[in-house]
Structures are given as structure tokens and as C-alpha cells.
PDB file of C-alpha atoms in Angstrom:
ATOM      1  CA  MET D   1     110.394  98.474  97.803  1.00  0.00           C
ATOM      2  CA  ARG D   2     106.621  99.303  98.184  1.00  0.00           C
ATOM      3  CA  HIS D   3     104.588  96.751  98.926  1.00  0.00           C
ATOM      4  CA  THR D   4     100.779  97.529  96.928  1.00  0.00           C
ATOM      5  CA  TYR D   5      97.303  96.299  97.765  1.00  0.00           C
ATOM      6  CA  ARG D   6      94.557  96.743  95.257  1.00  0.00           C
ATOM      7  CA  CYS D   7      91.421  97.667  98.089  1.00  0.00           C
ATOM      8  CA  PRO D   8      87.776  97.824  96.535  1.00  0.00           C
ATOM      9  CA  LEU D   9      85.415 100.255  97.289  1.00  0.00           C
ATOM     10  CA  ARG D  10      82.411  99.154  98.575  1.00  0.00           C
ATOM     11  CA  TRP D  11      79.203 101.375  98.866  1.00  0.00           C
ATOM     12  CA  ALA D  12      78.712 101.351 102.465  1.00  0.00           C
ATOM     13  CA  ASP D  13      82.564 103.328 102.830  1.00  0.00           C
ATOM     14  CA  MET D  14      80.306 106.222 101.370  1.00  0.00           C
ATOM     15  CA  ASP D  15      79.029 108.768 103.126  1.00  0.00           C
ATOM     16  CA  ALA D  16      75.858 111.491 103.196  1.00  0.00           C
ATOM     17  CA  TYR D  17      78.123 113.773 101.462  1.00  0.00           C
ATOM     18  CA  GLY D  18      78.987 111.029  98.490  1.00  0.00           C
ATOM     19  CA  HIS D  19      82.438 110.502  99.060  1.00  0.00           C
ATOM     20  CA  VAL D  20      84.188 107.826 101.177  1.00  0.00           C
ATOM     21  CA  ASN D  21      83.965 108.154 105.315  1.00  0.00           C
ATOM     22  CA  ASN D  22      87.447 109.279 107.146  1.00  0.00           C
ATOM     23  CA  VAL D  23      87.160 106.596 109.358  1.00  0.00           C
ATOM     24  CA  VAL D  24      86.938 103.779 106.346  1.00  0.00           C
ATOM     25  CA  PHE D  25      90.837 104.545 105.591  1.00  0.00           C
ATOM     26  CA  LEU D  26      91.339 103.095 108.693  1.00  0.00           C
ATOM     27  CA  ARG D  27      89.958  99.796 107.708  1.00  0.00           C
ATOM     28  CA  TYR D  28      92.070 100.603 103.794  1.00  0.00           C
ATOM     29  CA  LEU D  29      95.135 100.776 105.813  1.00  0.00           C
ATOM     30  CA  GLU D  30      93.607  97.452 108.186  1.00  0.00           C
ATOM     31  CA  GLU D  31      93.282  95.844 104.933  1.00  0.00           C
ATOM     32  CA  ALA D  32      96.296  96.721 103.876  1.00  0.00           C
ATOM     33  CA  ARG D  33      98.565  95.798 106.257  1.00  0.00           C
ATOM     34  CA  ILE D  34      96.699  92.530 106.901  1.00  0.00           C
ATOM     35  CA  ASP D  35      97.999  91.760 103.095  1.00  0.00           C
ATOM     36  CA  PHE D  36     101.391  92.542 103.616  1.00  0.00           C
ATOM     37  CA  LEU D  37     102.363  90.981 107.066  1.00  0.00           C
ATOM     38  CA  PHE D  38      99.915  87.741 107.040  1.00  0.00           C
ATOM     39  CA  ARG D  39     101.260  86.171 103.656  1.00  0.00           C
ATOM     40  CA  PRO D  40     101.677  82.806 103.517  1.00  0.00           C
ATOM     41  CA  ASP D  41     105.340  83.004 102.764  1.00  0.00           C
ATOM     42  CA  LYS D  42     106.045  86.312 105.432  1.00  0.00           C
ATOM     43  CA  ASP D  43     103.616  85.676 108.467  1.00  0.00           C
ATOM     44  CA  PHE D  44     104.092  87.374 111.634  1.00  0.00           C
ATOM     45  CA  GLN D  45     102.451  84.153 113.724  1.00  0.00           C
ATOM     46  CA  GLN D  46     104.060  85.314 117.192  1.00  0.00           C
ATOM     47  CA  GLY D  47     101.282  88.162 116.884  1.00  0.00           C
ATOM     48  CA  SER D  48     101.422  91.837 117.106  1.00  0.00           C
ATOM     49  CA  VAL D  49      99.247  95.190 118.114  1.00  0.00           C
ATOM     50  CA  VAL D  50      98.768  98.788 116.584  1.00  0.00           C
ATOM     51  CA  ALA D  51     100.313 101.552 119.068  1.00  0.00           C
ATOM     52  CA  ARG D  52      99.685 104.194 116.891  1.00  0.00           C
ATOM     53  CA  HIS D  53      98.271 106.077 113.271  1.00  0.00           C
ATOM     54  CA  GLU D  54      98.302 109.050 112.386  1.00  0.00           C
ATOM     55  CA  ILE D  55      96.381 110.130 109.113  1.00  0.00           C
ATOM     56  CA  ASP D  56      96.523 113.394 107.209  1.00  0.00           C
ATOM     57  CA  TYR D  57      93.472 113.191 104.418  1.00  0.00           C
ATOM     58  CA  LYS D  58      95.122 115.191 101.068  1.00  0.00           C
ATOM     59  CA  ARG D  59      91.590 114.996  99.187  1.00  0.00           C
ATOM     60  CA  GLN D  60      87.924 112.946  98.502  1.00  0.00           C
ATOM     61  CA  LEU D  61      87.933 109.568  97.244  1.00  0.00           C
ATOM     62  CA  VAL D  62      83.982 109.223  95.477  1.00  0.00           C
ATOM     63  CA  HIS D  63      82.654 105.755  95.311  1.00  0.00           C
ATOM     64  CA  ARG D  64      83.362 103.893  92.390  1.00  0.00           C
ATOM     65  CA  HIS D  65      83.626 100.784  90.945  1.00  0.00           C
ATOM     66  CA  GLU D  66      87.401 100.394  90.413  1.00  0.00           C
ATOM     67  CA  PRO D  67      89.470  99.408  93.171  1.00  0.00           C
ATOM     68  CA  VAL D  68      91.953 102.070  94.808  1.00  0.00           C
ATOM     69  CA  ASP D  69      95.938 101.560  95.493  1.00  0.00           C
ATOM     70  CA  VAL D  70      97.347 101.266  99.200  1.00  0.00           C
ATOM     71  CA  GLU D  71     100.616 101.536  98.251  1.00  0.00           C
ATOM     72  CA  LEU D  72     102.804 100.532 101.779  1.00  0.00           C
ATOM     73  CA  TRP D  73     106.232 100.765 102.984  1.00  0.00           C
ATOM     74  CA  VAL D  74     108.714 100.456 106.162  1.00  0.00           C
ATOM     75  CA  MET D  75     109.807 103.650 107.999  1.00  0.00           C
ATOM     76  CA  GLU D  76     111.716 102.697 111.052  1.00  0.00           C
ATOM     77  CA  VAL D  77     112.453  99.547 112.378  1.00  0.00           C
ATOM     78  CA  ARG D  78     113.403  99.132 116.078  1.00  0.00           C
ATOM     79  CA  ALA D  79     114.348  96.793 118.595  1.00  0.00           C
ATOM     80  CA  ALA D  80     110.822  96.345 119.383  1.00  0.00           C
ATOM     81  CA  SER D  81     108.734  98.527 117.183  1.00  0.00           C
ATOM     82  CA  PHE D  82     108.397  99.115 113.489  1.00  0.00           C
ATOM     83  CA  THR D  83     106.438 102.100 111.650  1.00  0.00           C
ATOM     84  CA  LEU D  84     104.612 101.708 108.114  1.00  0.00           C
ATOM     85  CA  GLY D  85     104.318 104.295 105.717  1.00  0.00           C
ATOM     86  CA  TYR D  86     100.775 104.581 103.317  1.00  0.00           C
ATOM     87  CA  GLU D  87      99.853 106.534 100.497  1.00  0.00           C
ATOM     88  CA  VAL D  88      95.888 105.969  99.292  1.00  0.00           C
ATOM     89  CA  LYS D  89      96.354 106.738  95.975  1.00  0.00           C
ATOM     90  CA  ASP D  90      95.572 106.010  92.354  1.00  0.00           C
ATOM     91  CA  GLY D  91      98.429 106.916  90.422  1.00  0.00           C
ATOM     92  CA  ASP D  92      99.950 110.716  91.213  1.00  0.00           C
ATOM     93  CA  GLN D  93      97.280 111.187  92.899  1.00  0.00           C
ATOM     94  CA  ILE D  94      97.174 110.787  96.945  1.00  0.00           C
ATOM     95  CA  TYR D  95      93.830 110.796  98.830  1.00  0.00           C
ATOM     96  CA  VAL D  96      95.062 109.774 101.968  1.00  0.00           C
ATOM     97  CA  ARG D  97      98.776 109.510 103.381  1.00  0.00           C
ATOM     98  CA  ALA D  98      99.074 107.837 107.282  1.00  0.00           C
ATOM     99  CA  SER D  99     101.654 105.812 109.340  1.00  0.00           C
ATOM    100  CA  THR D 100     100.966 103.657 112.128  1.00  0.00           C
ATOM    101  CA  VAL D 101     103.505 102.161 114.246  1.00  0.00           C
ATOM    102  CA  ILE D 102     102.994  98.587 115.121  1.00  0.00           C
ATOM    103  CA  VAL D 103     104.685  96.779 118.120  1.00  0.00           C
ATOM    104  CA  PRO D 104     105.441  92.543 118.006  1.00  0.00           C
ATOM    105  CA  PHE D 105     103.298  91.204 120.915  1.00  0.00           C
ATOM    106  CA  ASP D 106     103.096  87.842 122.668  1.00  0.00           C
ATOM    107  CA  PHE D 107     100.114  86.997 124.036  1.00  0.00           C
ATOM    108  CA  GLU D 108     100.352  84.075 125.836  1.00  0.00           C
ATOM    109  CA  ALA D 109     102.396  86.363 128.074  1.00  0.00           C
ATOM    110  CA  GLN D 110     100.481  89.634 127.123  1.00  0.00           C
ATOM    111  CA  ARG D 111     103.519  92.073 126.714  1.00  0.00           C
ATOM    112  CA  PRO D 112     105.501  93.389 123.988  1.00  0.00           C
ATOM    113  CA  ARG D 113     108.416  91.209 122.216  1.00  0.00           C
ATOM    114  CA  ARG D 114     111.209  92.010 120.218  1.00  0.00           C
ATOM    115  CA  ILE D 115     111.675  91.856 116.151  1.00  0.00           C
ATOM    116  CA  THR D 116     112.828  88.189 115.359  1.00  0.00           C
ATOM    117  CA  ALA D 117     115.850  87.972 113.236  1.00  0.00           C
ATOM    118  CA  GLU D 118     113.548  86.725 110.230  1.00  0.00           C
ATOM    119  CA  GLU D 119     111.075  89.381 110.441  1.00  0.00           C
ATOM    120  CA  ARG D 120     113.778  92.059 110.571  1.00  0.00           C
ATOM    121  CA  ALA D 121     115.333  91.053 107.461  1.00  0.00           C
ATOM    122  CA  PHE D 122     111.780  91.196 105.725  1.00  0.00           C
ATOM    123  CA  LEU D 123     110.311  94.480 107.317  1.00  0.00           C
ATOM    124  CA  GLN D 124     114.390  95.593 105.918  1.00  0.00           C
ATOM    125  CA  GLU D 125     113.147  94.543 102.460  1.00  0.00           C
ATOM    126  CA  TYR D 126     110.664  97.222 102.366  1.00  0.00           C
ATOM    127  CA  MET D 127     112.604  99.665 103.835  1.00  0.00           C
ATOM    128  CA  ASP D 128     112.159 103.567 101.274  1.00  0.00           C
ATOM    129  CA  GLU D 129     113.709 106.467 102.197  1.00  0.00           C
ATOM    130  CA  ALA D 130     111.875 107.746  98.695  1.00  0.00           C
ATOM    131  CA  GLU D 131     109.202 109.417 101.320  1.00  0.00           C
ATOM    132  CA  ASP D 132     111.676 111.564 103.733  1.00  0.00           C
ATOM    133  CA  ARG D 133     113.192 113.088 100.494  1.00  0.00           C
ATOM    134  CA  GLU D 134     109.397 114.009  99.126  1.00  0.00           C
ATOM    135  CA  ASP D 135     108.963 115.414 102.921  1.00  0.00           C
ATOM    136  CA  GLN D 136     111.793 117.213 102.637  1.00  0.00           C
ATOM    137  CA  SER D 137     111.009 118.617  98.889  1.00  0.00           C
ATOM    138  CA  GLU D 138     107.651 119.483 100.336  1.00  0.00           C
ATOM    139  CA  GLU D 139     109.534 121.697 103.265  1.00  0.00           C
ATOM    140  CA  GLU D 140     112.174 123.604 101.384  1.00  0.00           C
ATOM    141  CA  ALA D 141     108.613 124.539  98.862  1.00  0.00           C
ATOM    142  CA  VAL D 142     107.402 125.601 101.846  1.00  0.00           C
ATOM    143  CA  ALA D 143     110.438 127.617 103.137  1.00  0.00           C
ATOM    144  CA  ALA D 144     111.011 129.243  99.444  1.00  0.00           C
TER     145      ALA D 144
END
């Protein structure tokens, strides 16, 4: 299952070339991540930190009044980290594919912590193996 966040585009997101600037996409991912993790029914109250971002820019996104969709899913859950996958898109048109490694963090002790059983159950609801199949299909097409 995937979580979808409708992200508004702001005039300030645009750069001198008339498209959304590359660093702004990290803000879009952050907004989707916060919308996903910090909901009233599912809250990572103990905290978390970003350990890594990877981002692939597929095409330009030009400023407009309509929001863009940020689809988010869980790619991997480990003992003390998890990886989120994202697509910033309109329908089948993908602007960005990205991933973020998140580490649950105990801010009082100032150290990473393990994922709780409740957090693991929540994250596993959003596991999406479809991305793995898409990556394999792309690799097979390149190899052919």
C-alpha cells in the first residue's frame, strides 16, 4: 500500500529556469514524510532522524496552481532503521524517484533506538514490493 500526499507548488519553488528547483524536491519529500509519520493515529513520538537521501530527477516540473502527488511507501524495515521510497508524479508522469533512510532516535539519550513493535506493524502496512519489480523490469529492458 502507498500513502499519497497532495503537495502544493509555491511560486518560490521555481528557479531562474522556470521549473521547480532541485533542492525543493527534498522539501516535498519531507512534507510527505511528515504527513505519513506524524498523523494523529500513528505517531513516531519518540522521534527519528534522516540518515540518507537518494534522489533521481526524471523530468522537469514546471510551476502551476495544481498540486503534485508524492507517493510514499516502505521499502525496508530493519531493527533500528527503515527506508521510504517516493515518486513525485502526475499519473504516470514521474518527475522524481527517491528514497530516505530513517533512524528512530531517542533525543533524551542522544542515540538511535530500535523500532517498536507498534511502529513496525504500522510500517509493514505500507510495504510495497511493486517498486522492486519495476526496477527489475527497467534492468531487463536495458539488458535487452
